[in-house]
Short mmCIF file of C-alpha atoms and ligand atoms in Angstrom, two decimals:
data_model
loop_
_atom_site.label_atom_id
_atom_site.label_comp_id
_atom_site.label_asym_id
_atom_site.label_seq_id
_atom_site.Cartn_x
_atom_site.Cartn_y
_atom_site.Cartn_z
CA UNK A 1 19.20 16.62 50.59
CA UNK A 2 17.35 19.49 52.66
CA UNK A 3 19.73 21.78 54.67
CA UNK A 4 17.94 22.31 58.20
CA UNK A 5 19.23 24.76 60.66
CA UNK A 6 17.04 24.42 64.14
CA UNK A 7 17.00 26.71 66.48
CA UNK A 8 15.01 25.04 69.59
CA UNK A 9 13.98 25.37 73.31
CA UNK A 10 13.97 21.36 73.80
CA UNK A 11 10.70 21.71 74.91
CA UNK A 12 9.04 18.03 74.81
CA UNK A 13 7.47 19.14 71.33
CA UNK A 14 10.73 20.29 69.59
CA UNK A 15 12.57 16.93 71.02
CA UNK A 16 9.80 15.02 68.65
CA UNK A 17 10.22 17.87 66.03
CA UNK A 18 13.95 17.01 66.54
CA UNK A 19 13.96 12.97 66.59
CA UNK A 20 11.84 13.15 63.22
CA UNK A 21 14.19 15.07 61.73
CA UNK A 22 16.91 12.75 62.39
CA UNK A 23 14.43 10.28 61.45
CA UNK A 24 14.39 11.59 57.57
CA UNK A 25 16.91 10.16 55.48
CA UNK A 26 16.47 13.24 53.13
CA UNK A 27 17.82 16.12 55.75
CA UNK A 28 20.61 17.17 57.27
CA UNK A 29 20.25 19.08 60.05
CA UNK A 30 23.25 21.52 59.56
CA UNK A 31 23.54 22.66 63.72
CA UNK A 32 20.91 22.82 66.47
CA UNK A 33 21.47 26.18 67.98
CA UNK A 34 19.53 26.56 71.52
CA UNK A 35 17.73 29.35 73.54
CA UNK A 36 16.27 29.22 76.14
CA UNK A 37 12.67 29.49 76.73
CA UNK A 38 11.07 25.93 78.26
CA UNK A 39 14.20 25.64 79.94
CA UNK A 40 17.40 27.57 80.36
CA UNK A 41 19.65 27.39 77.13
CA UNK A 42 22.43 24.69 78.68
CA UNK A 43 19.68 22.43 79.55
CA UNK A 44 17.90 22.63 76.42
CA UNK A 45 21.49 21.68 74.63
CA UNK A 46 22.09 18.60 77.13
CA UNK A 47 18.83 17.38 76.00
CA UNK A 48 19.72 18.16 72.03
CA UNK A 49 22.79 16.49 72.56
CA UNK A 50 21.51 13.53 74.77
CA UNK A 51 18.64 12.89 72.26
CA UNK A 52 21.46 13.17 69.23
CA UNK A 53 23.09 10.15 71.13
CA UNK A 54 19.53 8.32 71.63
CA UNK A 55 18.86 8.25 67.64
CA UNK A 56 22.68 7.26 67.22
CA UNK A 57 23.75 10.27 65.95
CA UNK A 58 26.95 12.31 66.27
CA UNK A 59 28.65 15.28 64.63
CA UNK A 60 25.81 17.52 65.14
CA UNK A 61 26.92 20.83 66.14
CA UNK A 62 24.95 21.79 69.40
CA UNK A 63 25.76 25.29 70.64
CA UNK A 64 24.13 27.83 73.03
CA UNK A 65 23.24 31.60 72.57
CA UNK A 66 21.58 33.39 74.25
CA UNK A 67 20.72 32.77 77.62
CA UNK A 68 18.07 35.53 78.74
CA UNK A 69 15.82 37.12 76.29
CA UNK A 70 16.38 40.38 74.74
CA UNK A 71 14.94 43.20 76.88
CA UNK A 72 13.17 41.31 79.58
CA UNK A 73 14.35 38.65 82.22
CA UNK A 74 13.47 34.72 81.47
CA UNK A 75 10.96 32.85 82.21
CA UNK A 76 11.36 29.33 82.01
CA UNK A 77 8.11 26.85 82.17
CA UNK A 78 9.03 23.33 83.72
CA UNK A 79 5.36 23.14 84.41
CA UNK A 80 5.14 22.28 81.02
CA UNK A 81 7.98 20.35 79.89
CA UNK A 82 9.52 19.17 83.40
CA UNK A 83 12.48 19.86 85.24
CA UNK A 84 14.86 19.20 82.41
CA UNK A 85 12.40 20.00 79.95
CA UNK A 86 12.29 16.51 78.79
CA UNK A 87 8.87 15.09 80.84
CA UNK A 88 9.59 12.37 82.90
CA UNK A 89 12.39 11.10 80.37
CA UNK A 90 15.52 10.47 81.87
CA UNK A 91 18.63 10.52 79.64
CA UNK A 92 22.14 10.02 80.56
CA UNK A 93 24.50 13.27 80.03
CA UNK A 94 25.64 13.39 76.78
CA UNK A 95 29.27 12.13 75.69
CA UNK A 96 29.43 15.08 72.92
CA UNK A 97 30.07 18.72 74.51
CA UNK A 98 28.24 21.96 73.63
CA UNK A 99 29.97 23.49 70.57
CA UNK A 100 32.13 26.18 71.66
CA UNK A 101 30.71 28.17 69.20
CA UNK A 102 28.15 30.84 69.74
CA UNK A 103 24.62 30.33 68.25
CA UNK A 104 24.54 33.76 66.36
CA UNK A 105 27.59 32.75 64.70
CA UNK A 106 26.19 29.57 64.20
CA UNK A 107 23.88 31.15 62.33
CA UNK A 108 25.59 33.48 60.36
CA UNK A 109 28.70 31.33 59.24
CA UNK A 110 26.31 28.79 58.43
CA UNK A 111 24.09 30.37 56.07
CA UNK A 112 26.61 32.73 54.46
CA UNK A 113 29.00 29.42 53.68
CA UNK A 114 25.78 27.73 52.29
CA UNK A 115 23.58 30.91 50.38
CA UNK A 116 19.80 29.27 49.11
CA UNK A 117 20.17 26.57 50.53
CA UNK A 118 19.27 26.42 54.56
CA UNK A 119 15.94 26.27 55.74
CA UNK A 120 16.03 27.72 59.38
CA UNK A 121 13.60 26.48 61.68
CA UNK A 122 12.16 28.21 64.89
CA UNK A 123 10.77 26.01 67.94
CA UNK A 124 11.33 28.59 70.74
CA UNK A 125 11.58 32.00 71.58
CA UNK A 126 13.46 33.92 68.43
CA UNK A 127 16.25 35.63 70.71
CA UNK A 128 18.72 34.06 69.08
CA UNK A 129 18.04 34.39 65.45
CA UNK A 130 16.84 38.07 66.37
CA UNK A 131 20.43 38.24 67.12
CA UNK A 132 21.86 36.62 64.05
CA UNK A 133 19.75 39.75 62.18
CA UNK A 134 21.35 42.41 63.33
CA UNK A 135 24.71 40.49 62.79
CA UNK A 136 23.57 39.74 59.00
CA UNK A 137 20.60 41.21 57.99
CA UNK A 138 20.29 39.63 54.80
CA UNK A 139 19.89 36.27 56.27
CA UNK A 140 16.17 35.94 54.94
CA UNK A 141 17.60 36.76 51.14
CA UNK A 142 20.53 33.96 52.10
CA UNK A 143 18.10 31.45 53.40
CA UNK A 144 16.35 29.50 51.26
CA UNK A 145 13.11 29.41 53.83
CA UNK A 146 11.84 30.06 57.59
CA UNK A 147 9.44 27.93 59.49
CA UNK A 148 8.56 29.52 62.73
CA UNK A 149 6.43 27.96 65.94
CA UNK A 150 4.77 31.21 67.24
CA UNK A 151 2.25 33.23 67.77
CA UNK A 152 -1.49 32.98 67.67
CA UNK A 153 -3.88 35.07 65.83
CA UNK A 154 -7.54 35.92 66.17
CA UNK A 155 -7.48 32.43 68.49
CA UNK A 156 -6.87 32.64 72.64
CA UNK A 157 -3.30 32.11 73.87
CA UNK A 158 -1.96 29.83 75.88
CA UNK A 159 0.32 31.84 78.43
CA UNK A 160 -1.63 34.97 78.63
CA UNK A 161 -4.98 35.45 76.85
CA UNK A 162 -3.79 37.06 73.69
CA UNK A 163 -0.02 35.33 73.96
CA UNK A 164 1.49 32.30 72.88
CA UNK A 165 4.36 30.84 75.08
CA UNK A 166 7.30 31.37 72.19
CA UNK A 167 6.55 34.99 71.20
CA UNK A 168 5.73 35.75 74.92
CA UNK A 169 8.67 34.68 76.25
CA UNK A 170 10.79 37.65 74.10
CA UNK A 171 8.27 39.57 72.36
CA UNK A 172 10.90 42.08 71.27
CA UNK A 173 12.77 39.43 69.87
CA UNK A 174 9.75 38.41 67.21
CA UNK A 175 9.31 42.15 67.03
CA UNK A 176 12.56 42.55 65.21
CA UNK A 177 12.46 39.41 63.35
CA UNK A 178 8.66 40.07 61.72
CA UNK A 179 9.74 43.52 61.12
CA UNK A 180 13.23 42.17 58.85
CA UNK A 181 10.82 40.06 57.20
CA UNK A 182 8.98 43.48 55.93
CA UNK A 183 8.20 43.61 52.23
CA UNK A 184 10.57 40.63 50.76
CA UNK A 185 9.02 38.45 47.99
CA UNK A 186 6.52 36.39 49.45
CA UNK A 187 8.60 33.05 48.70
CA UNK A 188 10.66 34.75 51.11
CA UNK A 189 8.16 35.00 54.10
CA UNK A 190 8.17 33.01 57.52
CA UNK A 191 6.15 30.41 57.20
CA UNK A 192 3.87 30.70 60.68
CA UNK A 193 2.90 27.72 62.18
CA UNK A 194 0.84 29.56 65.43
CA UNK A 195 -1.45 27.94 67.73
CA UNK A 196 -4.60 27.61 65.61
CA UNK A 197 -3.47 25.02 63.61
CA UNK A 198 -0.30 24.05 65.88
CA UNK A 199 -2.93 23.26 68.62
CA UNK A 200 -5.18 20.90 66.06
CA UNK A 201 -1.90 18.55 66.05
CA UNK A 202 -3.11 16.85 69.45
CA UNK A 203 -1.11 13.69 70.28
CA UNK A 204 -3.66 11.37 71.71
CA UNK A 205 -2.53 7.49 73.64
CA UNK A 206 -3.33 5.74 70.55
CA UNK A 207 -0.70 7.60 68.71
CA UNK A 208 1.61 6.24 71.09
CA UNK A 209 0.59 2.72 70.69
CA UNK A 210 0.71 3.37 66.85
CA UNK A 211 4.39 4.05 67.48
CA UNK A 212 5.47 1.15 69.62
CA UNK A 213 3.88 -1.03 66.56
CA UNK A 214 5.66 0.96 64.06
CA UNK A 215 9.23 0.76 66.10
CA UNK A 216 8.13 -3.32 66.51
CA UNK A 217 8.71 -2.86 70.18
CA UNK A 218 7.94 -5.89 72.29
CA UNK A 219 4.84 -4.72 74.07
CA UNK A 220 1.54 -2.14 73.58
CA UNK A 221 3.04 1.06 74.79
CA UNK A 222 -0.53 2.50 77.41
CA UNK A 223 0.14 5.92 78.89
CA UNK A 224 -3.54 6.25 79.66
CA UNK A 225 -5.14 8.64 81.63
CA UNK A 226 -6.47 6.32 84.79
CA UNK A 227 -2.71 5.16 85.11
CA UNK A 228 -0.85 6.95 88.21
CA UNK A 229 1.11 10.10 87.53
CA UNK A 230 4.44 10.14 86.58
CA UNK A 231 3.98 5.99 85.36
CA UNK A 232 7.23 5.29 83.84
CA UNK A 233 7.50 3.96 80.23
CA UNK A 234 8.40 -0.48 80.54
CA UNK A 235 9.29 -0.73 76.75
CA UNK A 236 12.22 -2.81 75.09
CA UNK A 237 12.64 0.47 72.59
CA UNK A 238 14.47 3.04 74.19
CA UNK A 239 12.79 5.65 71.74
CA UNK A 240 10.13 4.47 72.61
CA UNK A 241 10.78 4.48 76.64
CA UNK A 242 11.82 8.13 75.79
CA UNK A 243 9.10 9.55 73.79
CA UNK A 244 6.29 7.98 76.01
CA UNK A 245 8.15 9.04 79.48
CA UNK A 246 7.90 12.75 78.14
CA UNK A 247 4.50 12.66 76.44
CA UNK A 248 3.21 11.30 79.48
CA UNK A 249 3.99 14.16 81.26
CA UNK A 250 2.95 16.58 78.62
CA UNK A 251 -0.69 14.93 78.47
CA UNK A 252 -0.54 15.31 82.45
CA UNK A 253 -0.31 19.13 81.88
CA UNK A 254 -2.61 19.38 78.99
CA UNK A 255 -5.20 17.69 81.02
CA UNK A 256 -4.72 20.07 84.20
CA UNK A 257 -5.78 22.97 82.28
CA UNK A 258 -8.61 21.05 80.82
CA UNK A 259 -7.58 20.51 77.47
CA UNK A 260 -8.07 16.68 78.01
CA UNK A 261 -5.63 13.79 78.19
CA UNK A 262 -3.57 14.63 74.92
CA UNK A 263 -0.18 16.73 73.37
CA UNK A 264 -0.35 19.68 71.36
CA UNK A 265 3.09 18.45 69.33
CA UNK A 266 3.19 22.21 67.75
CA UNK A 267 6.84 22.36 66.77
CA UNK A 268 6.59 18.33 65.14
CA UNK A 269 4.09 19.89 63.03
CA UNK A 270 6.74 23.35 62.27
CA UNK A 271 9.47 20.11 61.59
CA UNK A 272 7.11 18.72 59.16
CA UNK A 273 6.27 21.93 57.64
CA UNK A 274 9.30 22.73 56.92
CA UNK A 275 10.65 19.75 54.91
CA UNK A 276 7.58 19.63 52.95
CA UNK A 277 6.16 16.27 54.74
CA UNK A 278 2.85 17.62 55.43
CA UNK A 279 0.35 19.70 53.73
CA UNK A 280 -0.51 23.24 54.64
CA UNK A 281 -1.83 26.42 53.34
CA UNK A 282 -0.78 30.13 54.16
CA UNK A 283 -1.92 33.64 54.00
CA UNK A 284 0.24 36.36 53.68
CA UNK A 285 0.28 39.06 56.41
CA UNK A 286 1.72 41.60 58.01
CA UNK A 287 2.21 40.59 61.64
CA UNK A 288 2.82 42.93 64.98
CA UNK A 289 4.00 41.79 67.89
CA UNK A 290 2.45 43.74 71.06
CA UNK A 291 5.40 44.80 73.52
CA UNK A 292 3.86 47.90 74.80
CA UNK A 293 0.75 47.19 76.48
CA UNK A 294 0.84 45.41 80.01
CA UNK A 295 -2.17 43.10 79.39
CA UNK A 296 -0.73 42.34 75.71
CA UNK A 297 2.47 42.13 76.34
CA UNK A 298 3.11 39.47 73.67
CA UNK A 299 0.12 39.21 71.43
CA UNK A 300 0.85 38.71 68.01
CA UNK A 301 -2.10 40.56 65.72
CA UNK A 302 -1.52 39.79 61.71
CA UNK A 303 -3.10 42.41 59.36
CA UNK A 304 -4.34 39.88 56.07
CA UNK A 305 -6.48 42.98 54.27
CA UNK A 306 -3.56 45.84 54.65
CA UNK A 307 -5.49 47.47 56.28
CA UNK A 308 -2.39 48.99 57.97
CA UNK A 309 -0.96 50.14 54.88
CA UNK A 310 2.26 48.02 55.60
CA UNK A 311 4.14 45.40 53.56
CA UNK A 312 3.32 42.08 54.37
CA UNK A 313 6.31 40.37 56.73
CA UNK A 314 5.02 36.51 56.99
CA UNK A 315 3.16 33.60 55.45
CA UNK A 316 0.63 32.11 58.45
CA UNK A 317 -0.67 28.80 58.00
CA UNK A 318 -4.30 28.44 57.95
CA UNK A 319 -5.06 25.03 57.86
CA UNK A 320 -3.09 21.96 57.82
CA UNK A 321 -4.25 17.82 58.11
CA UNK A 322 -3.70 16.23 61.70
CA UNK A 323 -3.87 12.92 60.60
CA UNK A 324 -1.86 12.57 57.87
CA UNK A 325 0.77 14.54 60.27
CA UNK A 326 0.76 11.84 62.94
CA UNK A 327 0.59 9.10 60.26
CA UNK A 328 3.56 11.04 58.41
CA UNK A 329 5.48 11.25 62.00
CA UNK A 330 4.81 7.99 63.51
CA UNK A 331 6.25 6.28 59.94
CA UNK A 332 8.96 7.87 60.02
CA UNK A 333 10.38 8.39 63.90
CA UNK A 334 8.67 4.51 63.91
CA UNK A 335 11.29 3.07 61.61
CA UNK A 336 14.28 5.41 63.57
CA UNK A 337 13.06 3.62 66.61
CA UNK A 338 12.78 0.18 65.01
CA UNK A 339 16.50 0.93 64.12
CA UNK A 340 18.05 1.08 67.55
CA UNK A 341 19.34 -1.47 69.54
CA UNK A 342 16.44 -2.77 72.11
CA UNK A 343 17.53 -1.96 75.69
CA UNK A 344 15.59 -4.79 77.31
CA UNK A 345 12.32 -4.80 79.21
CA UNK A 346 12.66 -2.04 81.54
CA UNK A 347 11.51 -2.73 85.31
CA UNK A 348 10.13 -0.07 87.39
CA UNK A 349 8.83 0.11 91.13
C1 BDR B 1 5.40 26.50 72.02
O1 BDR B 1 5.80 26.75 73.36
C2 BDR B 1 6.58 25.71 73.85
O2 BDR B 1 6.22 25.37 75.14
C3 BDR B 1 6.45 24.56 72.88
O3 BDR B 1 7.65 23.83 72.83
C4 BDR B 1 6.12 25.24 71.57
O4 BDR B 1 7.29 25.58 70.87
C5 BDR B 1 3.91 26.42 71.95
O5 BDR B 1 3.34 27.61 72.41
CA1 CA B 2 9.46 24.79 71.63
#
């Protein structure tokens, strides 16, 4: 069994990061812990909790910490993700309630009960496990791994030129966690899954036909670019239904800043990553995160020579293989979705 702890800002890229997890009969996904970033932190735990109840699942702790960033107010982005973060998905409220627990303990009960063993993964702004650090900072000797979404380096951002949306959104939050990363063995580093290989994981409409076929759903699942916005999903699957209803709207974006009619599914790539599921390659570095400069606010810049004279702090990935990712992910969330009970043909107007 692999021990997952996620951290998340559900985010229409962590909820497929999230339903291929659950998808993997070899993890456990220890808690979901929530921040907010895409949306505000009780939203992005309705949707963790209301996509727990989609795949079937129950008794997994959901719980919220931090609600603003650490030093600077929140932004939220429902340009992106929609007004519940989900696309056009529609879920009903969950059943299970938000853990009454707070995320930073979360964290540090969790990986002090279970030393080597937890890999923590990070799909959203790092407030939260910034937090957990200064609560326990040995947490990267008690965990057996970190994957983090974040960043970009020597490639153009997408939320300010230099900035990527996750470390942007609490810059001093990566700050602190890059800087307790400083000088551990390099088995110990972050693995860095940033936007120039996150970005190369683009989600295209045959992907989503690939899935219906894998889930054996009763019809070809088209989201296709000459179809009317905001075209609601008709499938039997209700995974399916789901997954299309928010990558639908996620292409929508994508394609109004003229990256075309496709996903970048950066944190199902980081879910991958981090269970092993998809091949990768890293170079150590020693990464800073800009929080002083107005027009870099944000900008992550990795030193690979040492030229800085400083330890190295993370492990960036430097290339990684698209298509076996989406083959790897629509296998496995495919079979998940052929699981589940068919809701019948949905009708819309
Ligand atoms: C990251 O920002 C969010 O919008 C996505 O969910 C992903 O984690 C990409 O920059
Ligand atoms: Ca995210």
């Amino acid at each position: 069994m692999q021990s997952i702890l996620m951290d998340v800002d559900t985010g229409i890229d962590d909820a497929l990061a999230l339903v291929y997890l659950l998808s993997r009969p070899e993890v456990r996904i220890q808690a979901i812990t929530c921040t907010a970033g895409n949306v505000g932190a009780r939203q992005v735990a309705l949707n963790n909790l209301a996509l727990l109840e989609l795949c079937g699942r129950s008794g997994v702790e959901v719980a919220i910490g931090a609600e603003a960033p650490l030093k600077i107010p929140l932004v939220t982005t429902e340009e992106t993700h929609g007004p519940q973060g989900i696309g056009y998905a529609e879920l009903p409220p969950p059943a299970q309630a938000i853990s009454e627990r707070h995320a930073v303990d979360v964290w540090v009960e969790t990986v002090r009960a279970h030393p080597g063993e937890i890999t923590g993964l990070i799909t959203g702004p790092m407030t939260n496990f910034a937090l957990a650090l200064r609560r326990e900072p040995e947490l990267p000797r008690l965990l057996r791994g970190l994957v983090i979404m974040g960043g970009c380096f020597n490639y153009q951002g997408n939320t300010t030129p230099t900035a990527e949306w996750n470390v942007s959104v609490d810059p001093h939050a990566a700050q602190e966690v890059f800087a307790a990363y400083s000088g551990l063995p390099s088995d110990k580093l972050p693995v860095v899954c940033a936007l120039e290989t996150t970005e190369r994981i683009e989600l295209r409409p045959e992907h989503l036909q690939r899935l219906a076929e894998a889930a054996g759903a009763a019809g070809p699942e088209l989201v296709l670019p000459e179809q009317p916005e905001g075209q609601r999903s008709a499938s039997d699957n209700p995974l399916v239904a789901c997954l299309a209803d928010a990558i639908r709207f996620y292409m929508e974006f994508h394609r109004l800043y003229d990256q075309g009619y496709v996903a970048h599914m950066h944190d199902a790539f980081a879910a991958a990553a981090a269970i092993g599921r998809t091949p990768f390659q890293t170079r150590t570095a020693t990464v800073h995160v800009e929080t002083q400069s107005p027009r870099l606010f944000g900008t992550t810049v990795a030193d690979f020579r040492g030229l800085w004279n400083e330890p190295p702090n993370a492990r960036i990935v430097t290339s990684n293989d698209p298509a076996q990712c989406f083959d790897e992910l629509i296998a496995s969330v495919g079979s998940l979705a052929r699981a589940l009970p068919a809701s019948g043909h949905r009708v819309y107007p």
